[in-house]
Short mmCIF file of C-alpha atoms and ligand atoms in Angstrom, two decimals:
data_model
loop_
_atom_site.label_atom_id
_atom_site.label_comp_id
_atom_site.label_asym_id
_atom_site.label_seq_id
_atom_site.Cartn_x
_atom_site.Cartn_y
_atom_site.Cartn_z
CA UNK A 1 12.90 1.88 10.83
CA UNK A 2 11.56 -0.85 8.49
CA UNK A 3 8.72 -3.10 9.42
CA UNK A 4 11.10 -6.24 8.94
CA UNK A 5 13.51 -4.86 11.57
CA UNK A 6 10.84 -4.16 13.90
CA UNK A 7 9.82 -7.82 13.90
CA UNK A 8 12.96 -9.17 14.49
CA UNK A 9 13.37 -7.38 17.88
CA UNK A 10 12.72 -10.38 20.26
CA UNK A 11 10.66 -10.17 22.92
CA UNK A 12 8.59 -7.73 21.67
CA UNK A 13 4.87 -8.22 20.48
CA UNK A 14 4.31 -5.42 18.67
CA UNK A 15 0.81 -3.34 17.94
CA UNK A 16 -0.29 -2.06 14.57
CA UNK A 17 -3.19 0.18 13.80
CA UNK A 18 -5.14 0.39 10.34
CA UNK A 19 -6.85 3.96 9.51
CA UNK A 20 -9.00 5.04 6.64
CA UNK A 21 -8.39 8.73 5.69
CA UNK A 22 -11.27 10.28 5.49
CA UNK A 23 -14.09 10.79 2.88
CA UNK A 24 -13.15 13.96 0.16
CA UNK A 25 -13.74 17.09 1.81
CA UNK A 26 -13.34 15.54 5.17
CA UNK A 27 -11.02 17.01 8.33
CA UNK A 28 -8.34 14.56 9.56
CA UNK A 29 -9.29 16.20 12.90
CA UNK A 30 -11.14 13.00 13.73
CA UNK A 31 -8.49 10.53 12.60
CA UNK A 32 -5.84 12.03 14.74
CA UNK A 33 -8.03 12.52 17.83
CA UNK A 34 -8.41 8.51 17.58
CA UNK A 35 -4.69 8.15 17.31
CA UNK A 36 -4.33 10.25 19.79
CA UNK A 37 -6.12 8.42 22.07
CA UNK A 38 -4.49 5.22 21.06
CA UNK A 39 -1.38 6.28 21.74
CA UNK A 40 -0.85 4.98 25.30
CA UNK A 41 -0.88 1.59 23.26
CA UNK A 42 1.98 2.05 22.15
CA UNK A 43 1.68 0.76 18.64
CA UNK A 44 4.75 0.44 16.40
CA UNK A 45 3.51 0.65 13.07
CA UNK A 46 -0.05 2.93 11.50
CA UNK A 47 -1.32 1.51 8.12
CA UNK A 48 -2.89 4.35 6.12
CA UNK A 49 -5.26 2.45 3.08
CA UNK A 50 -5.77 3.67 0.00
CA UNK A 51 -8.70 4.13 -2.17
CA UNK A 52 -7.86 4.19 -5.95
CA UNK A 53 -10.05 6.71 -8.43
CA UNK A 54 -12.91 5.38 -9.70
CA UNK A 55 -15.79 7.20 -11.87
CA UNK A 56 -18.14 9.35 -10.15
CA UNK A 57 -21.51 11.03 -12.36
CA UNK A 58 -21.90 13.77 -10.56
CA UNK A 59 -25.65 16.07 -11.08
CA UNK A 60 -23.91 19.80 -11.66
CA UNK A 61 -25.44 23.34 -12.26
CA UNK A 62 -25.15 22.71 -15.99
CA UNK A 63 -25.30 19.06 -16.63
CA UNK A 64 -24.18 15.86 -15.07
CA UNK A 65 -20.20 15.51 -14.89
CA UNK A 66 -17.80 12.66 -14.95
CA UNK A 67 -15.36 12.79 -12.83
CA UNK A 68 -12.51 10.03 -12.22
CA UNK A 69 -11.78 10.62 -8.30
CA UNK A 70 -11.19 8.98 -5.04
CA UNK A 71 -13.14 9.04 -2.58
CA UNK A 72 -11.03 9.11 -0.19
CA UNK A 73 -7.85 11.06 -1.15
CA UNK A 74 -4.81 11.74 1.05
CA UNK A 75 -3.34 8.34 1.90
CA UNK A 76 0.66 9.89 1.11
CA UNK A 77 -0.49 13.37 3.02
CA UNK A 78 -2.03 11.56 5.59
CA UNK A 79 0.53 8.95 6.22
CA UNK A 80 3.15 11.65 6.03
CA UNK A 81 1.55 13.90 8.63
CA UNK A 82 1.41 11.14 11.10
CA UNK A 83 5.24 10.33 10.91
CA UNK A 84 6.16 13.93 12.00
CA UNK A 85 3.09 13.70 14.65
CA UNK A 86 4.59 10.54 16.33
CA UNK A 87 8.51 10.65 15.52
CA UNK A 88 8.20 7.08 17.35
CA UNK A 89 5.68 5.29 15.29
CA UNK A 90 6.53 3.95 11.85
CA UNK A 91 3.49 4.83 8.97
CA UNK A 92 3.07 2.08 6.26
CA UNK A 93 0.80 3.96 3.23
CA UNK A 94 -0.69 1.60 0.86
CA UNK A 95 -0.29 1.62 -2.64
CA UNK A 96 -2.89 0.25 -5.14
CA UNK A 97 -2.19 -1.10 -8.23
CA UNK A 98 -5.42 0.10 -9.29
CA UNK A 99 -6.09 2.97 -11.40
CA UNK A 100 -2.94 4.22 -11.83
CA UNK A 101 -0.39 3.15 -14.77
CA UNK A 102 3.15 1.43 -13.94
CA UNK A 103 4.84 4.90 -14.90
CA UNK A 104 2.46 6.68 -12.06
CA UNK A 105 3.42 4.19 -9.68
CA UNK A 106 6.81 4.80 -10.47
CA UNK A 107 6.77 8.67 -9.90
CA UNK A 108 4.61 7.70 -6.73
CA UNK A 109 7.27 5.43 -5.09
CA UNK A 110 9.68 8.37 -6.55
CA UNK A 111 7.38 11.11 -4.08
CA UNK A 112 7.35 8.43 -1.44
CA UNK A 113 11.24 8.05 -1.37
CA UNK A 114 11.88 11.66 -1.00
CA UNK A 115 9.66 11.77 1.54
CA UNK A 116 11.36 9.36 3.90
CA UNK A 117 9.12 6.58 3.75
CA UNK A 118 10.33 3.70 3.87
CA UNK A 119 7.24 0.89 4.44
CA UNK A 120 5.03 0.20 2.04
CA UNK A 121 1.77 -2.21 2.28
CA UNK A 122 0.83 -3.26 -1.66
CA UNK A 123 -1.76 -4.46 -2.93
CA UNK A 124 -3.95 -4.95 -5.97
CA UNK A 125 -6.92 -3.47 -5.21
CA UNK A 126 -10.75 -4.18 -6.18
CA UNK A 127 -12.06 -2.51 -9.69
CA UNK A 128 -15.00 -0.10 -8.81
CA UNK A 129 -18.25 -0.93 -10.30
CA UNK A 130 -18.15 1.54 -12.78
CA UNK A 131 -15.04 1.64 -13.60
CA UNK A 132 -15.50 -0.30 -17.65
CA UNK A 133 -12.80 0.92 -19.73
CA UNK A 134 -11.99 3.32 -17.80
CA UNK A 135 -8.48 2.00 -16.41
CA UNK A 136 -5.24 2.85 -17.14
CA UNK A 137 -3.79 1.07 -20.22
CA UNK A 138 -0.70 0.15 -18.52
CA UNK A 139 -1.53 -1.20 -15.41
CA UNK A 140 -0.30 -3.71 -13.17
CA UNK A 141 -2.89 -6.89 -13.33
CA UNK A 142 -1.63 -8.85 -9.78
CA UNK A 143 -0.32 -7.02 -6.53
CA UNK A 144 2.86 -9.29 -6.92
CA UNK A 145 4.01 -6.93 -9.83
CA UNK A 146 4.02 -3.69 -8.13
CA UNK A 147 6.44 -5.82 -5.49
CA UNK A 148 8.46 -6.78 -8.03
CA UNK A 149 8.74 -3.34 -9.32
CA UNK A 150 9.51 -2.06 -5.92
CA UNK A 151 12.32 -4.57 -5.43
CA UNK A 152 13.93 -3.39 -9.09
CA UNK A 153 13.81 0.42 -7.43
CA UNK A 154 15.93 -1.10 -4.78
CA UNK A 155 18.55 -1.80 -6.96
CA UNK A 156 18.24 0.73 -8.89
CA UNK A 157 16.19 -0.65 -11.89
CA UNK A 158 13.38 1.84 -13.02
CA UNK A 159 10.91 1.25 -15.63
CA UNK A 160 12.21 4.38 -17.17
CA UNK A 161 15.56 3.27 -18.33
CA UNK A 162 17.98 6.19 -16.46
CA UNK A 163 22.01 5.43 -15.79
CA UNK A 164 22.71 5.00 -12.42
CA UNK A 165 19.28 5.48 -10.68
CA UNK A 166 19.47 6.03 -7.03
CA UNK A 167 18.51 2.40 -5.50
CA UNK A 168 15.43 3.18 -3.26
CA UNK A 169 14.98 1.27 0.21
CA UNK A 170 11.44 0.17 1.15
CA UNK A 171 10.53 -2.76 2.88
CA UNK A 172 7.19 -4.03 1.95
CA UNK A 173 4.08 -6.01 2.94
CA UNK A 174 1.13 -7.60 1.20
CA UNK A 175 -2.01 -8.99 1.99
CA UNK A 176 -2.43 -12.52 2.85
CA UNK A 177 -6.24 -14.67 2.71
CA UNK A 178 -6.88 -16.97 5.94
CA UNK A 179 -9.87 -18.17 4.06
CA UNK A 180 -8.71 -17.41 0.67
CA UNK A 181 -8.86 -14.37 -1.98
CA UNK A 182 -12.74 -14.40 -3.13
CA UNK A 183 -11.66 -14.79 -7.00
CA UNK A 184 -8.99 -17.96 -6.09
CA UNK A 185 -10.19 -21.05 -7.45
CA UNK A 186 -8.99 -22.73 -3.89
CA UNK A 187 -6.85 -21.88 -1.10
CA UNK A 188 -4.00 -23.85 -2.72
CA UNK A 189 -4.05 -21.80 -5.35
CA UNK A 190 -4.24 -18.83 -3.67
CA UNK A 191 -1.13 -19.81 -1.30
CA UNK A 192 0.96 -19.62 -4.33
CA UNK A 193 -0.34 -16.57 -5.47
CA UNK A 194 0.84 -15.44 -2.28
CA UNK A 195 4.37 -17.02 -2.68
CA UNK A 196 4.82 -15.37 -5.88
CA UNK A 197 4.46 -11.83 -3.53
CA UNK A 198 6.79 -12.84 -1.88
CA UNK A 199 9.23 -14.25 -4.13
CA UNK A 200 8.73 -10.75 -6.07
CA UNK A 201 10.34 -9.07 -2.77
CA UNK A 202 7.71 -8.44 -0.01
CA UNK A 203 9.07 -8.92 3.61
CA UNK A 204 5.88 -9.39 5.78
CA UNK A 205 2.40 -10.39 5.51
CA UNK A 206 -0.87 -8.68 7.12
CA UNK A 207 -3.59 -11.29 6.98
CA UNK A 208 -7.40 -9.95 6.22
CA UNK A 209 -9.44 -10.37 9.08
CA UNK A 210 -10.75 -13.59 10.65
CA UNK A 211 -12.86 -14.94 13.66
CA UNK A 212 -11.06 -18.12 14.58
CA UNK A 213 -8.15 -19.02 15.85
CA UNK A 214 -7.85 -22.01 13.84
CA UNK A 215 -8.43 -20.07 10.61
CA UNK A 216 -5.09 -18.35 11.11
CA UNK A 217 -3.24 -21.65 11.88
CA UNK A 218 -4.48 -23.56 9.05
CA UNK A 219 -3.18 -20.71 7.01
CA UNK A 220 0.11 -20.25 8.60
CA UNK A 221 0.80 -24.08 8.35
CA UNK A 222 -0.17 -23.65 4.96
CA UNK A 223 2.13 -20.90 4.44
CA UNK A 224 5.06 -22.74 5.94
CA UNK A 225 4.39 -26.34 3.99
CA UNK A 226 5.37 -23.55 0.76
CA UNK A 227 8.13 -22.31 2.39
CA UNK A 228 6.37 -18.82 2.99
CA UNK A 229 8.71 -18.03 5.90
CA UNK A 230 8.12 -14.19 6.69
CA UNK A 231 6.10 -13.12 9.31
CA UNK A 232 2.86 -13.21 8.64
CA UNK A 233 0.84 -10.85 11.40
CA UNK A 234 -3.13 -11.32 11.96
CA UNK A 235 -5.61 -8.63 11.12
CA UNK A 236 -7.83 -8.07 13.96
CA UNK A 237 -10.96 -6.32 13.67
CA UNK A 238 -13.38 -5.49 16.51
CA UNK A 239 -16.91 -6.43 15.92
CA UNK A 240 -18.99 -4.27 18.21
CA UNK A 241 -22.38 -4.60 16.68
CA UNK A 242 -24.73 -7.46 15.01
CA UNK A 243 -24.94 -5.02 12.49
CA UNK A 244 -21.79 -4.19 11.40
CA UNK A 245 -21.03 -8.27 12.09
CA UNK A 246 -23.61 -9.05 9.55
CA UNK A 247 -21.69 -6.86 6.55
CA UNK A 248 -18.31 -8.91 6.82
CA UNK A 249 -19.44 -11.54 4.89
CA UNK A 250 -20.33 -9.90 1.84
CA UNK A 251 -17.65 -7.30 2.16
CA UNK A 252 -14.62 -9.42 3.38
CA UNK A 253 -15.99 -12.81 2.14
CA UNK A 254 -15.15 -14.49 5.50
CA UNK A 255 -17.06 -16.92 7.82
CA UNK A 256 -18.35 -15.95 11.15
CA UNK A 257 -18.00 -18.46 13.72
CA UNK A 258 -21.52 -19.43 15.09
CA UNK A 259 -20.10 -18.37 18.72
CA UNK A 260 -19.94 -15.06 17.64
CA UNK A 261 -22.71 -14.98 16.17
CA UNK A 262 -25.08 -16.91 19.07
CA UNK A 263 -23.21 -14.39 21.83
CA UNK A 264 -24.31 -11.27 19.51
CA UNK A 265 -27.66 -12.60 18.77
CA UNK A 266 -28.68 -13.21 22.39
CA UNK A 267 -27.78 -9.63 23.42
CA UNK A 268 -30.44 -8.13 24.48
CA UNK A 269 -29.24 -4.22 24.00
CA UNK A 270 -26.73 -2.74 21.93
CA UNK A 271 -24.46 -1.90 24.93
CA UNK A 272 -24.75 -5.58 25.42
CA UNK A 273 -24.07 -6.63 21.80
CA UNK A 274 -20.95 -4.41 22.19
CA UNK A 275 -19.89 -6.24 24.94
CA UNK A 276 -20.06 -9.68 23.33
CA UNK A 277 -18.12 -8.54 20.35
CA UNK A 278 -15.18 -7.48 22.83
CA UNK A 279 -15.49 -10.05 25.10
CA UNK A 280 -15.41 -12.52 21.95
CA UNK A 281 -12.54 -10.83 20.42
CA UNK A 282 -10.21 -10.17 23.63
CA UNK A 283 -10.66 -13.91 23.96
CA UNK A 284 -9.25 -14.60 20.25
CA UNK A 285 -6.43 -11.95 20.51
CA UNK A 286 -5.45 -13.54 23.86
CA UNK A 287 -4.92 -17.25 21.68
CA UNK A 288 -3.50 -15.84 19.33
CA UNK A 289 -0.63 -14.34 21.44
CA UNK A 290 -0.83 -17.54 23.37
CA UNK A 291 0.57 -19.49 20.07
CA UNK A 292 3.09 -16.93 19.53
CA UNK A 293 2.19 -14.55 16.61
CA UNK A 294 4.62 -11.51 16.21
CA UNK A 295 1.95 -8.79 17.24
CA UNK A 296 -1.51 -8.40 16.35
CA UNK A 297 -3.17 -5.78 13.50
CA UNK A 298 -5.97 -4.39 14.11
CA UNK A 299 -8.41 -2.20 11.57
CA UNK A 300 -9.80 0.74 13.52
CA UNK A 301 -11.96 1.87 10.63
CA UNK A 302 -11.39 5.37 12.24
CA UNK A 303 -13.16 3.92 15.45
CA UNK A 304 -11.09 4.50 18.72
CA UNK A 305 -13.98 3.43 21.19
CA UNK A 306 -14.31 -0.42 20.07
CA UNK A 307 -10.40 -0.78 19.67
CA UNK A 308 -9.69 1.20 22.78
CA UNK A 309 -11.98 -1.57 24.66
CA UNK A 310 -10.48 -4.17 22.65
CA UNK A 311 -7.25 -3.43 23.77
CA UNK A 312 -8.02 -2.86 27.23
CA UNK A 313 -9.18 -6.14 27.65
CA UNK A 314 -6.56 -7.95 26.51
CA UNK A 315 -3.62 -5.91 27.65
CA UNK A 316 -5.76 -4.59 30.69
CA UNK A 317 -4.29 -1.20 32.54
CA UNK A 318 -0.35 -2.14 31.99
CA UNK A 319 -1.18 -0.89 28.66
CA UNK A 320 -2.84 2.42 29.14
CA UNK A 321 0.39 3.37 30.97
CA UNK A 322 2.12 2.90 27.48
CA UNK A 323 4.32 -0.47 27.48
CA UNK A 324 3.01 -2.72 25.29
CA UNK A 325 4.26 -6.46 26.26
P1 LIG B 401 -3.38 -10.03 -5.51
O1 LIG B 401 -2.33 -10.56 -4.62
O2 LIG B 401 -2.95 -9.46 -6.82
O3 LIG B 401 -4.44 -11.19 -5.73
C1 LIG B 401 -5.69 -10.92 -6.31
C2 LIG B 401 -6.28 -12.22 -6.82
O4 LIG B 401 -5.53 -12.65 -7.96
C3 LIG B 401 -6.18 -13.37 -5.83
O5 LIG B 401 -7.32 -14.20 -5.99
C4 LIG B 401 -4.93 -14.11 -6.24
O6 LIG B 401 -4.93 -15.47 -5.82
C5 LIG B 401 -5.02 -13.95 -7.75
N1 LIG B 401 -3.71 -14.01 -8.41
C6 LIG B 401 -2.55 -13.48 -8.01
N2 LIG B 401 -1.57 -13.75 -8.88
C7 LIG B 401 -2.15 -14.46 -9.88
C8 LIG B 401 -1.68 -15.04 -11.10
N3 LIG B 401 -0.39 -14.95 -11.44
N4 LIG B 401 -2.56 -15.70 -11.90
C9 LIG B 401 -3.86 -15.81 -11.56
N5 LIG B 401 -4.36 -15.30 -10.42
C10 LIG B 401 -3.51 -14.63 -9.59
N6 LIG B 401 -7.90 -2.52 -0.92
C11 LIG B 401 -7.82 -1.21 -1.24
O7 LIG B 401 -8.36 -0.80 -2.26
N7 LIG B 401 -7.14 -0.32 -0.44
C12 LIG B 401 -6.49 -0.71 0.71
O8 LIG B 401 -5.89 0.11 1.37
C13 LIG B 401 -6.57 -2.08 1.07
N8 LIG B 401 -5.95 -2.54 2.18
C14 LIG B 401 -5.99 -3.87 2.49
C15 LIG B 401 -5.33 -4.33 3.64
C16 LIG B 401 -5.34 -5.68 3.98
C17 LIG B 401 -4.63 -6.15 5.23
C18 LIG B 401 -6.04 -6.60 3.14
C19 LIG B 401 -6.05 -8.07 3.49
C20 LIG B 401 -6.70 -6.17 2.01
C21 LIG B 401 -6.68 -4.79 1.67
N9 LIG B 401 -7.33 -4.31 0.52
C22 LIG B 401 -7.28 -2.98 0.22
C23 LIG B 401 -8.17 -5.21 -0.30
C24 LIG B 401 -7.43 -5.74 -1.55
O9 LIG B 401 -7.14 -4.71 -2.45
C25 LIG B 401 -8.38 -6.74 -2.23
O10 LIG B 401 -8.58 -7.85 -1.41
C26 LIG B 401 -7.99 -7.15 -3.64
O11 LIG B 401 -9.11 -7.83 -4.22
C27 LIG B 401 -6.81 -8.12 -3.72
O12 LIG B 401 -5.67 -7.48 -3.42
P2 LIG B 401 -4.29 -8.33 -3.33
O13 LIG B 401 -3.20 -7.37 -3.16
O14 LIG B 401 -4.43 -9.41 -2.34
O15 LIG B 401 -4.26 -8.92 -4.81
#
């Protein structure tokens, strides 16, 4: 079922979940024990991410090799696995413009079509820091022109000119900044870099994460005042330690609300630090359904425990029984 479809069913606030696959070399044992256990939420839709190659020096027997590699590989495999794991739940795989050329992406979405799937989450993705010249001549520069090449698939426009290409049929979302990409010049500008996503073809929005309520309605009102007028769901992630709540910042360039922060600084154990985090997050999920957004996303980061509690206490035991509003 497409993404699209699944928020136009009324009445229904729907649950996503965001996984990582795991690091090269790594058992998805983990990954789908966490699902597992997440189950009884109910959630309609699992985002897989995606981590494009970058170069590795790696120390060897006989010298130090280069290697161009991700780090962590399997997002298609992964993704694919879960759809014939849980027949009921739709997967979303990311694809990266980064390190790979418009003719890769092409055979990609070519894979991904045969395959079945029919969601796709695009974005750009970040360069890696030692990646120099070592990108792909012909690749895409903005998120918004993978969209657009995805929309000429679905009429049957390749980039390889073939007669009478079979059309594929994704639906597809793309990211969306409550406090604005980190390289924008301002959030103006980055709300039209946004409506030229969606103008390309994309059909939903999943917003990076963000600690206050009116964060997310500044944005949407933003959204709407440039006629941005798909769904555009919030990206929820559960902050369960001081520590991890002081890396957001410099990772996701986002502001943390000095509530949050006062409520984790006056813990006085890490059990209680945990505790503030969900309290303080239940609280914000609970507005935002109170205002009326289509479902909520959160990013697990592979962690079942923290969303687990997260979810408990907003959706309390109705949940664990497996309806989901
Ligand atoms: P774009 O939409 O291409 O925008 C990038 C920047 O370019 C923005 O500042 C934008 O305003 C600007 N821009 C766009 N168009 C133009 C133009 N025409 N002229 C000038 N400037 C322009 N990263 C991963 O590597 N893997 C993942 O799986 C992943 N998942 C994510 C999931 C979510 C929900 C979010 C919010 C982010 C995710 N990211 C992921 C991070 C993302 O790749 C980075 O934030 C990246 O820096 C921007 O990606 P984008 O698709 O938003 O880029």
């Amino acid at each position: 079922m497409k993404i699209r479809d699944i928020l136009k069913e009324e009445n229904k606030t729907f649950l996503s979940l965001e996984f990582v696959p795991p690091e090269r070399g790594g058992s998805i044992d983990n990954i789908i024990r966490v699902m597992d256990t997440l189950m009884s939420f109910s959630p309609s839709f699992i985002n897989i991410t995606n981590h494009p190659p970058i170069t590795h020096y790696v120390e060897m027997e006989n010298g130090i090799a280069k290697m161009r590699l991700s780090k962590r590989p399997g997002t298609i495999g992964l993704a694919v696995a879960m759809k014939y794991r849980y027949p009921s739940v739709e997967v979303i795989p990311h694809i990266v413009c980064k390190g790979l050329s418009k003719y890769q992406l092409e055979d990609l979405l070519i894979e991904l079509n045969y395959l079945g799937v029919e969601n796709l989450f695009v974005i750009r993705g970040d360069a890696g820091v030692s990646d120099g010249n070592e990108r792909p001549k012909d690749e895409w520069k903005y998120a918004k022109d993978l969209v657009k090449q995805i929309s000429n698939m679905n009429k049957g426009v390749y980039l390889y000119p073939v007669d009478n290409a079979v059309p594929t049929n994704f639906c597809v979302g793309v990211a969306g900044y409550p406090e604005k990409h980190y390289e924008s010049l301002n959030f103006e500008e980055d709300i039209q870099h946004l409506k030229e996503k969606i103008e390309s073809g994309a059909d939903f929005v999943i917003t990076q994460m963000f600690f206050d309520l009116d964060v997310y309605k500044r944005f949407v009102d933003a959204a709407r005042e440039a006629n941005i007028d798909i769904p555009i769901i919030p990206g929820i992630k559960p902050v369960v330690s001081l520590r991890s709540l002081r890396n957001i910042p410099k990772r996701f360039f986002v502001n943390i609300p000095s509530e949050l922060v006062k409520s984790m600084q006056e813990a006085k154990t890490p059990k209680e630090e945990w505790m503030a985090g969900i309290r303080y997050m239940s609280k914000l999920v609970e507005r935002l359904l109170d205002y009326g957004v289509p479902g909520i996303h959160v990013f697990t980061m592979g962690h079942g425990k923290s969303t687990k509690d997260l979810l408990k206490a907003v959706f309390g035991r109705q949940r664990v029984t497996g309806q989901f509003l």
